[in-house]
């Protein structure tokens, strides 16, 4: 007999992008981290952190953080659930809503590869609806799949496309379960679907501090939804899922919208330049609204390029799976980092 439930035996665990030890000199363009440091105000809070706050348990709801989110986004503070990264909120959502074949998890593909892993743990059935080549949202098929949760990442990873608000609204009008809109990359995008949470009780918007706020190591994310929907999620989450340091530092980061927006503006400029430079080298590059691009190298050599770049100390993301095996997902670095990547590609393609 196995130690584990059949669902756990049957699943393959989530494989995160490589995280080499800090200190190793590497150009890291594989997990969509922000190339700029976190807000100086947030770092000051970290330096001056009061040890008394570590002696005590943290606030289970991170209310000071919820208030900062409320001030920044213009939604009530009790419409916010905070997680140990938005992955934690995703996990809570799946645990609360999905189960077996009657309560499936539905999403268009390709998208974030954590969704099927979370479903497999329940276990809950997964229904994947492929995107068309031009990434139109397959609304009718998504609705017909009757998900207990329908996940839409927008901007999507790894494609980088933004799903139009009108399409998300149409989907929200038709789905019966929860519609979870994963806005991990919204800080680099032209628009957000946040207004939908005010229109629909069953819509939750997920955000993270890992990308736009340069705080992937802090582990902080949040969901925004009607308190009726949050009530079920609060029953499921760990009581102390956000630690006191993350709460304090994350609060300062959210309050520093100017710094975040300035960094995002730089990333967007670099994204445009990287896109142009890759196209000059013969890559096919999708228009991206994230801090990364999905690029198809000339002559179907994505895996070889990924390995050759790695040898030169440049990490990009390669997904060995259907529809992605001829592509590389490249995070937008600083202009200097992007230039080193481009120079490496010039010599590798020569
Ligand atoms: C990075 C990412 C997340 C999760 O980020 P956390 O670090 O757990 O907050 C969620 N969804 C998508 C699509 C992402 O790319």
CSV table of C-alpha atoms and ligand atoms in Angstrom, one decimal:
chain,number,residue,atom,x,y,z
A,1,UNK,CA,0.0,0.0,0.0
A,2,UNK,CA,1.2,3.5,-0.8
A,3,UNK,CA,1.7,6.1,1.9
A,4,UNK,CA,-0.3,8.5,-0.3
A,5,UNK,CA,-3.8,9.0,-1.5
A,6,UNK,CA,-4.3,7.7,-5.1
A,7,UNK,CA,-4.6,11.3,-6.4
A,8,UNK,CA,-1.1,12.2,-5.0
A,9,UNK,CA,0.4,9.0,-6.4
A,10,UNK,CA,-1.1,9.8,-9.8
A,11,UNK,CA,0.1,13.4,-10.0
A,12,UNK,CA,3.4,14.9,-11.1
A,13,UNK,CA,4.3,17.8,-8.8
A,14,UNK,CA,4.5,21.4,-10.1
A,15,UNK,CA,8.0,22.1,-11.5
A,16,UNK,CA,8.9,25.7,-10.8
A,17,UNK,CA,11.5,27.6,-13.0
A,18,UNK,CA,15.1,27.1,-11.9
A,19,UNK,CA,16.2,29.2,-8.9
A,20,UNK,CA,20.0,29.2,-8.8
A,21,UNK,CA,21.6,30.2,-5.4
A,22,UNK,CA,21.9,33.9,-4.9
A,23,UNK,CA,25.5,35.0,-5.5
A,24,UNK,CA,26.0,33.0,-8.7
A,25,UNK,CA,26.5,35.4,-11.5
A,26,UNK,CA,23.7,34.7,-13.9
A,27,UNK,CA,21.3,36.6,-16.1
A,28,UNK,CA,18.0,35.3,-14.9
A,29,UNK,CA,15.2,35.8,-17.4
A,30,UNK,CA,13.2,32.6,-16.6
A,31,UNK,CA,10.7,33.3,-13.9
A,32,UNK,CA,9.4,36.8,-14.7
A,33,UNK,CA,10.9,38.5,-11.7
A,34,UNK,CA,11.1,42.3,-11.9
A,35,UNK,CA,14.6,43.4,-12.8
A,36,UNK,CA,14.4,46.4,-10.4
A,37,UNK,CA,14.8,46.3,-6.6
A,38,UNK,CA,11.7,46.7,-4.3
A,39,UNK,CA,10.4,50.1,-3.2
A,40,UNK,CA,13.0,51.9,-1.0
A,41,UNK,CA,10.1,52.7,1.4
A,42,UNK,CA,9.4,49.0,1.7
A,43,UNK,CA,13.1,48.3,2.4
A,44,UNK,CA,13.1,50.9,5.1
A,45,UNK,CA,10.2,49.2,6.8
A,46,UNK,CA,12.2,46.0,6.7
A,47,UNK,CA,15.3,47.6,8.2
A,48,UNK,CA,13.3,49.2,11.0
A,49,UNK,CA,11.1,46.2,11.8
A,50,UNK,CA,10.0,46.0,15.4
A,51,UNK,CA,11.0,42.6,17.0
A,52,UNK,CA,7.9,42.8,19.1
A,53,UNK,CA,5.9,42.0,16.0
A,54,UNK,CA,7.9,38.8,15.6
A,55,UNK,CA,7.3,37.7,19.1
A,56,UNK,CA,3.6,37.8,18.5
A,57,UNK,CA,1.5,35.9,16.0
A,58,UNK,CA,0.7,38.0,12.9
A,59,UNK,CA,-2.7,39.5,12.1
A,60,UNK,CA,-4.5,36.5,10.4
A,61,UNK,CA,-6.2,38.8,7.9
A,62,UNK,CA,-3.3,41.3,7.4
A,63,UNK,CA,-5.7,44.1,7.8
A,64,UNK,CA,-3.2,46.9,7.4
A,65,UNK,CA,-2.3,45.4,4.1
A,66,UNK,CA,-6.0,45.1,3.1
A,67,UNK,CA,-6.4,48.8,4.0
A,68,UNK,CA,-3.5,49.8,1.8
A,69,UNK,CA,-5.0,47.7,-1.1
A,70,UNK,CA,-8.3,49.4,-0.5
A,71,UNK,CA,-6.7,52.9,-0.7
A,72,UNK,CA,-4.7,51.9,-3.8
A,73,UNK,CA,-7.5,50.2,-5.8
A,74,UNK,CA,-10.6,52.0,-4.5
A,75,UNK,CA,-12.4,48.9,-3.2
A,76,UNK,CA,-13.5,48.2,0.4
A,77,UNK,CA,-10.9,46.6,2.7
A,78,UNK,CA,-13.1,43.7,3.5
A,79,UNK,CA,-13.1,42.7,-0.2
A,80,UNK,CA,-9.5,41.5,0.1
A,81,UNK,CA,-8.1,38.1,1.0
A,82,UNK,CA,-4.3,37.9,1.4
A,83,UNK,CA,-2.1,34.9,0.7
A,84,UNK,CA,1.4,33.7,1.0
A,85,UNK,CA,1.9,34.5,-2.7
A,86,UNK,CA,-1.1,34.5,-5.0
A,87,UNK,CA,-0.4,30.8,-5.4
A,88,UNK,CA,-1.6,30.4,-1.9
A,89,UNK,CA,-4.9,32.2,-2.7
A,90,UNK,CA,-5.2,29.9,-5.8
A,91,UNK,CA,-4.7,26.9,-3.6
A,92,UNK,CA,-7.3,28.1,-1.1
A,93,UNK,CA,-9.8,28.7,-4.0
A,94,UNK,CA,-9.3,25.2,-5.5
A,95,UNK,CA,-9.6,23.6,-2.0
A,96,UNK,CA,-12.8,25.5,-1.3
A,97,UNK,CA,-14.6,25.1,-4.6
A,98,UNK,CA,-13.4,22.1,-6.8
A,99,UNK,CA,-13.8,18.4,-6.3
A,100,UNK,CA,-14.2,15.3,-8.5
A,101,UNK,CA,-15.9,15.4,-11.9
A,102,UNK,CA,-19.0,17.3,-10.7
A,103,UNK,CA,-17.0,20.3,-9.7
A,104,UNK,CA,-14.2,20.6,-12.3
A,105,UNK,CA,-11.5,23.2,-12.9
A,106,UNK,CA,-11.7,24.8,-16.3
A,107,UNK,CA,-9.3,27.0,-18.2
A,108,UNK,CA,-8.1,27.9,-21.7
A,109,UNK,CA,-4.6,26.6,-22.6
A,110,UNK,CA,-1.7,27.3,-22.8
A,111,UNK,CA,-1.7,29.1,-19.4
A,112,UNK,CA,-0.3,29.0,-15.9
A,113,UNK,CA,0.8,25.4,-15.2
A,114,UNK,CA,-0.1,25.5,-11.5
A,115,UNK,CA,-3.8,25.3,-12.2
A,116,UNK,CA,-3.8,21.6,-13.1
A,117,UNK,CA,-1.4,20.7,-10.3
A,118,UNK,CA,-3.8,22.2,-7.7
A,119,UNK,CA,-6.7,20.4,-9.3
A,120,UNK,CA,-4.8,17.1,-9.2
A,121,UNK,CA,-4.3,17.4,-5.5
A,122,UNK,CA,-8.0,17.6,-4.7
A,123,UNK,CA,-8.5,15.7,-6.9
A,124,UNK,CA,-10.8,17.6,-9.2
A,125,UNK,CA,-11.4,17.0,-12.9
A,126,UNK,CA,-9.6,19.4,-15.3
A,127,UNK,CA,-11.2,20.5,-18.5
A,128,UNK,CA,-8.7,22.3,-20.8
A,129,UNK,CA,-10.0,24.4,-23.7
A,130,UNK,CA,-7.3,25.3,-26.2
A,131,UNK,CA,-6.9,28.9,-27.3
A,132,UNK,CA,-7.1,29.5,-31.1
A,133,UNK,CA,-3.9,30.6,-32.8
A,134,UNK,CA,-4.9,34.3,-32.3
A,135,UNK,CA,-5.8,33.8,-28.6
A,136,UNK,CA,-9.5,34.6,-28.8
A,137,UNK,CA,-11.2,33.6,-25.6
A,138,UNK,CA,-13.2,30.4,-26.3
A,139,UNK,CA,-16.2,31.7,-24.3
A,140,UNK,CA,-18.8,29.2,-25.5
A,141,UNK,CA,-16.7,26.1,-24.8
A,142,UNK,CA,-15.6,27.5,-21.4
A,143,UNK,CA,-19.2,28.0,-20.4
A,144,UNK,CA,-20.2,24.6,-21.6
A,145,UNK,CA,-17.5,23.0,-19.5
A,146,UNK,CA,-19.4,24.1,-16.3
A,147,UNK,CA,-16.4,24.7,-14.1
A,148,UNK,CA,-16.7,25.0,-10.4
A,149,UNK,CA,-13.8,27.4,-11.1
A,150,UNK,CA,-12.9,28.9,-14.4
A,151,UNK,CA,-9.4,30.3,-14.4
A,152,UNK,CA,-8.4,33.0,-16.9
A,153,UNK,CA,-4.9,34.5,-16.6
A,154,UNK,CA,-4.9,38.0,-18.1
A,155,UNK,CA,-2.3,39.0,-19.2
A,156,UNK,CA,-1.8,35.3,-19.8
A,157,UNK,CA,1.4,33.4,-19.3
A,158,UNK,CA,3.2,32.3,-21.4
A,159,UNK,CA,1.5,34.0,-24.3
A,160,UNK,CA,1.5,37.5,-22.8
A,161,UNK,CA,-1.9,38.4,-24.3
A,162,UNK,CA,-4.5,40.5,-22.5
A,163,UNK,CA,-8.1,39.1,-22.5
A,164,UNK,CA,-10.5,42.0,-23.5
A,165,UNK,CA,-12.7,43.2,-20.6
A,166,UNK,CA,-15.8,42.7,-22.8
A,167,UNK,CA,-14.9,39.0,-23.2
A,168,UNK,CA,-14.4,38.6,-19.5
A,169,UNK,CA,-17.6,40.3,-18.8
A,170,UNK,CA,-19.4,38.1,-21.3
A,171,UNK,CA,-17.9,35.0,-19.6
A,172,UNK,CA,-18.8,36.2,-16.2
A,173,UNK,CA,-22.4,36.6,-17.3
A,174,UNK,CA,-22.6,33.0,-18.5
A,175,UNK,CA,-20.5,30.8,-16.1
A,176,UNK,CA,-22.2,29.3,-13.1
A,177,UNK,CA,-19.2,28.7,-10.9
A,178,UNK,CA,-16.4,31.0,-9.7
A,179,UNK,CA,-14.6,33.0,-12.4
A,180,UNK,CA,-11.0,33.6,-11.2
A,181,UNK,CA,-9.1,36.2,-13.2
A,182,UNK,CA,-5.4,35.9,-12.5
A,183,UNK,CA,-3.9,39.3,-12.9
A,184,UNK,CA,-0.3,38.5,-11.8
A,185,UNK,CA,1.0,40.7,-14.7
A,186,UNK,CA,-1.6,43.5,-14.6
A,187,UNK,CA,1.0,46.1,-13.6
A,188,UNK,CA,2.6,45.8,-17.0
A,189,UNK,CA,-0.7,45.8,-18.9
A,190,UNK,CA,-3.0,48.5,-20.4
A,191,UNK,CA,-6.1,47.6,-18.3
A,192,UNK,CA,-7.5,45.5,-15.6
A,193,UNK,CA,-10.7,43.5,-15.1
A,194,UNK,CA,-11.1,44.8,-11.5
A,195,UNK,CA,-14.5,46.5,-12.2
A,196,UNK,CA,-16.0,43.0,-12.7
A,197,UNK,CA,-15.8,42.2,-9.0
A,198,UNK,CA,-18.3,45.0,-8.3
A,199,UNK,CA,-20.6,43.7,-11.0
A,200,UNK,CA,-20.5,39.9,-10.2
A,201,UNK,CA,-20.5,38.1,-6.8
A,202,UNK,CA,-18.8,35.1,-8.4
A,203,UNK,CA,-15.8,36.9,-9.8
A,204,UNK,CA,-12.4,37.0,-8.0
A,205,UNK,CA,-9.4,38.9,-9.2
A,206,UNK,CA,-6.0,37.6,-8.1
A,207,UNK,CA,-3.0,39.9,-7.8
A,208,UNK,CA,0.6,39.4,-6.6
A,209,UNK,CA,3.5,41.5,-5.3
A,210,UNK,CA,5.9,39.1,-7.0
A,211,UNK,CA,6.0,40.7,-10.4
A,212,UNK,CA,5.1,44.4,-10.4
A,213,UNK,CA,6.3,45.1,-6.9
A,214,UNK,CA,9.7,43.2,-7.2
A,215,UNK,CA,8.9,41.1,-4.1
A,216,UNK,CA,8.8,37.5,-5.3
A,217,UNK,CA,10.9,36.4,-2.3
A,218,UNK,CA,8.5,38.0,0.2
A,219,UNK,CA,5.6,35.7,-0.9
A,220,UNK,CA,2.6,37.9,-0.9
A,221,UNK,CA,-0.5,38.0,-3.1
A,222,UNK,CA,-4.1,38.8,-2.7
A,223,UNK,CA,-7.6,38.2,-4.1
A,224,UNK,CA,-10.3,40.8,-4.5
A,225,UNK,CA,-14.0,39.7,-4.4
A,226,UNK,CA,-17.3,40.2,-2.9
A,227,UNK,CA,-17.2,39.3,0.9
A,228,UNK,CA,-19.9,36.6,0.2
A,229,UNK,CA,-17.3,34.8,-1.9
A,230,UNK,CA,-14.4,35.5,0.4
A,231,UNK,CA,-16.3,34.0,3.4
A,232,UNK,CA,-15.9,30.5,2.1
A,233,UNK,CA,-12.2,31.1,1.3
A,234,UNK,CA,-11.5,32.4,4.8
A,235,UNK,CA,-12.7,29.0,6.2
A,236,UNK,CA,-10.1,27.2,4.2
A,237,UNK,CA,-7.0,29.3,4.5
A,238,UNK,CA,-4.3,28.7,7.1
A,239,UNK,CA,-5.0,31.1,10.0
A,240,UNK,CA,-1.5,32.6,9.9
A,241,UNK,CA,-0.7,32.4,6.2
A,242,UNK,CA,0.9,35.8,5.9
A,243,UNK,CA,3.8,36.5,8.3
A,244,UNK,CA,4.3,39.8,10.1
A,245,UNK,CA,7.3,40.8,8.0
A,246,UNK,CA,5.5,40.2,4.7
A,247,UNK,CA,2.5,42.2,6.0
A,248,UNK,CA,4.6,45.2,7.0
A,249,UNK,CA,6.9,45.2,4.0
A,250,UNK,CA,4.0,44.4,1.5
A,251,UNK,CA,1.9,47.2,3.0
A,252,UNK,CA,4.7,49.8,2.3
A,253,UNK,CA,5.2,48.4,-1.2
A,254,UNK,CA,1.5,48.8,-2.0
A,255,UNK,CA,1.5,52.3,-0.6
A,256,UNK,CA,4.3,53.2,-3.0
A,257,UNK,CA,2.3,53.1,-6.3
A,258,UNK,CA,4.6,55.7,-7.8
A,259,UNK,CA,7.7,53.6,-7.5
A,260,UNK,CA,5.9,50.5,-8.8
A,261,UNK,CA,4.5,52.4,-11.8
A,262,UNK,CA,7.9,53.9,-12.6
A,263,UNK,CA,9.5,50.5,-12.7
A,264,UNK,CA,6.7,49.1,-14.8
A,265,UNK,CA,7.1,52.0,-17.3
A,266,UNK,CA,10.8,51.1,-17.7
A,267,UNK,CA,10.0,47.4,-18.1
A,268,UNK,CA,7.4,48.3,-20.8
A,269,UNK,CA,10.0,50.3,-22.7
A,270,UNK,CA,12.5,47.5,-22.5
A,271,UNK,CA,9.8,45.0,-23.6
A,272,UNK,CA,9.3,47.0,-26.8
A,273,UNK,CA,13.0,47.1,-27.5
A,274,UNK,CA,13.5,43.4,-26.7
A,275,UNK,CA,10.6,42.6,-29.0
A,276,UNK,CA,12.1,44.6,-31.9
A,277,UNK,CA,15.6,43.2,-31.4
A,278,UNK,CA,14.3,39.6,-31.3
A,279,UNK,CA,12.3,40.2,-34.5
A,280,UNK,CA,15.4,41.5,-36.2
A,281,UNK,CA,17.0,38.2,-35.4
A,282,UNK,CA,14.2,36.3,-37.1
A,283,UNK,CA,12.2,35.4,-34.1
A,284,UNK,CA,8.4,35.5,-34.2
A,285,UNK,CA,7.4,37.4,-31.1
A,286,UNK,CA,3.8,37.7,-29.7
A,287,UNK,CA,2.7,41.2,-28.5
A,288,UNK,CA,3.0,41.0,-24.7
A,289,UNK,CA,1.3,42.9,-21.9
A,290,UNK,CA,3.4,41.1,-19.3
A,291,UNK,CA,7.0,41.5,-18.2
A,292,UNK,CA,8.1,38.7,-20.6
A,293,UNK,CA,7.7,37.7,-24.2
A,294,UNK,CA,7.0,34.4,-25.9
A,295,UNK,CA,9.3,34.1,-28.8
A,296,UNK,CA,9.7,31.5,-31.6
A,297,UNK,CA,13.3,31.3,-32.8
A,298,UNK,CA,14.0,30.8,-36.5
A,299,UNK,CA,14.5,27.2,-37.6
A,300,UNK,CA,12.8,25.3,-34.7
A,301,UNK,CA,15.8,25.3,-32.3
A,302,UNK,CA,14.2,26.5,-29.1
A,303,UNK,CA,15.5,23.8,-26.9
A,304,UNK,CA,19.0,23.9,-28.3
A,305,UNK,CA,19.0,27.7,-27.8
A,306,UNK,CA,17.7,27.4,-24.2
A,307,UNK,CA,20.6,25.0,-23.4
A,308,UNK,CA,23.2,27.1,-25.2
A,309,UNK,CA,22.1,30.2,-23.4
A,310,UNK,CA,22.2,28.4,-20.1
A,311,UNK,CA,25.8,27.4,-20.8
A,312,UNK,CA,26.5,31.1,-21.2
A,313,UNK,CA,24.9,32.0,-17.9
A,314,UNK,CA,21.6,33.2,-19.3
A,315,UNK,CA,18.5,31.5,-18.1
A,316,UNK,CA,15.2,31.7,-20.1
A,317,UNK,CA,12.2,29.4,-19.8
A,318,UNK,CA,11.6,26.5,-22.0
A,319,UNK,CA,8.4,24.5,-21.8
A,320,UNK,CA,8.7,21.0,-23.3
A,321,UNK,CA,5.0,20.6,-24.0
A,322,UNK,CA,2.5,20.6,-26.9
A,323,UNK,CA,2.3,24.0,-28.6
A,324,UNK,CA,5.3,25.5,-26.7
A,325,UNK,CA,8.2,23.2,-27.5
A,326,UNK,CA,9.3,25.5,-30.4
A,327,UNK,CA,9.2,28.6,-28.2
A,328,UNK,CA,11.1,30.4,-25.4
A,329,UNK,CA,9.6,32.6,-22.7
A,330,UNK,CA,12.0,35.4,-22.0
A,331,UNK,CA,11.5,37.7,-19.0
A,332,UNK,CA,12.2,41.3,-19.6
A,333,UNK,CA,15.4,42.2,-17.8
A,334,UNK,CA,17.2,45.6,-17.6
A,335,UNK,CA,18.3,47.0,-20.9
A,336,UNK,CA,21.8,45.8,-20.1
A,337,UNK,CA,20.7,42.3,-19.5
A,338,UNK,CA,18.5,42.2,-22.6
A,339,UNK,CA,21.4,43.5,-24.6
A,340,UNK,CA,23.7,40.6,-23.3
A,341,UNK,CA,21.0,38.2,-24.3
A,342,UNK,CA,20.6,39.6,-27.8
A,343,UNK,CA,24.4,39.5,-28.3
A,344,UNK,CA,24.5,35.9,-27.2
A,345,UNK,CA,21.7,35.1,-29.6
A,346,UNK,CA,23.5,36.8,-32.4
A,347,UNK,CA,26.5,34.7,-31.9
A,348,UNK,CA,24.5,31.5,-31.4
A,349,UNK,CA,22.4,32.0,-34.5
A,350,UNK,CA,25.4,32.9,-36.7
B,1,LIG,C1,3.8,34.4,-11.1
B,1,LIG,C2,2.4,34.0,-11.2
B,1,LIG,C3,1.5,33.8,-10.1
B,1,LIG,C4,1.9,33.7,-8.7
B,1,LIG,O1,2.7,34.4,-8.1
B,1,LIG,P1,3.0,34.4,-6.6
B,1,LIG,O2,4.5,34.5,-6.6
B,1,LIG,O3,2.6,33.0,-6.0
B,1,LIG,O4,2.3,35.5,-6.0
B,1,LIG,C5,0.2,33.5,-10.4
B,1,LIG,N1,-0.3,33.4,-11.6
B,1,LIG,C6,0.5,33.6,-12.7
B,1,LIG,C7,-0.1,33.5,-14.0
B,1,LIG,C8,1.8,33.9,-12.5
B,1,LIG,O5,2.6,34.0,-13.6
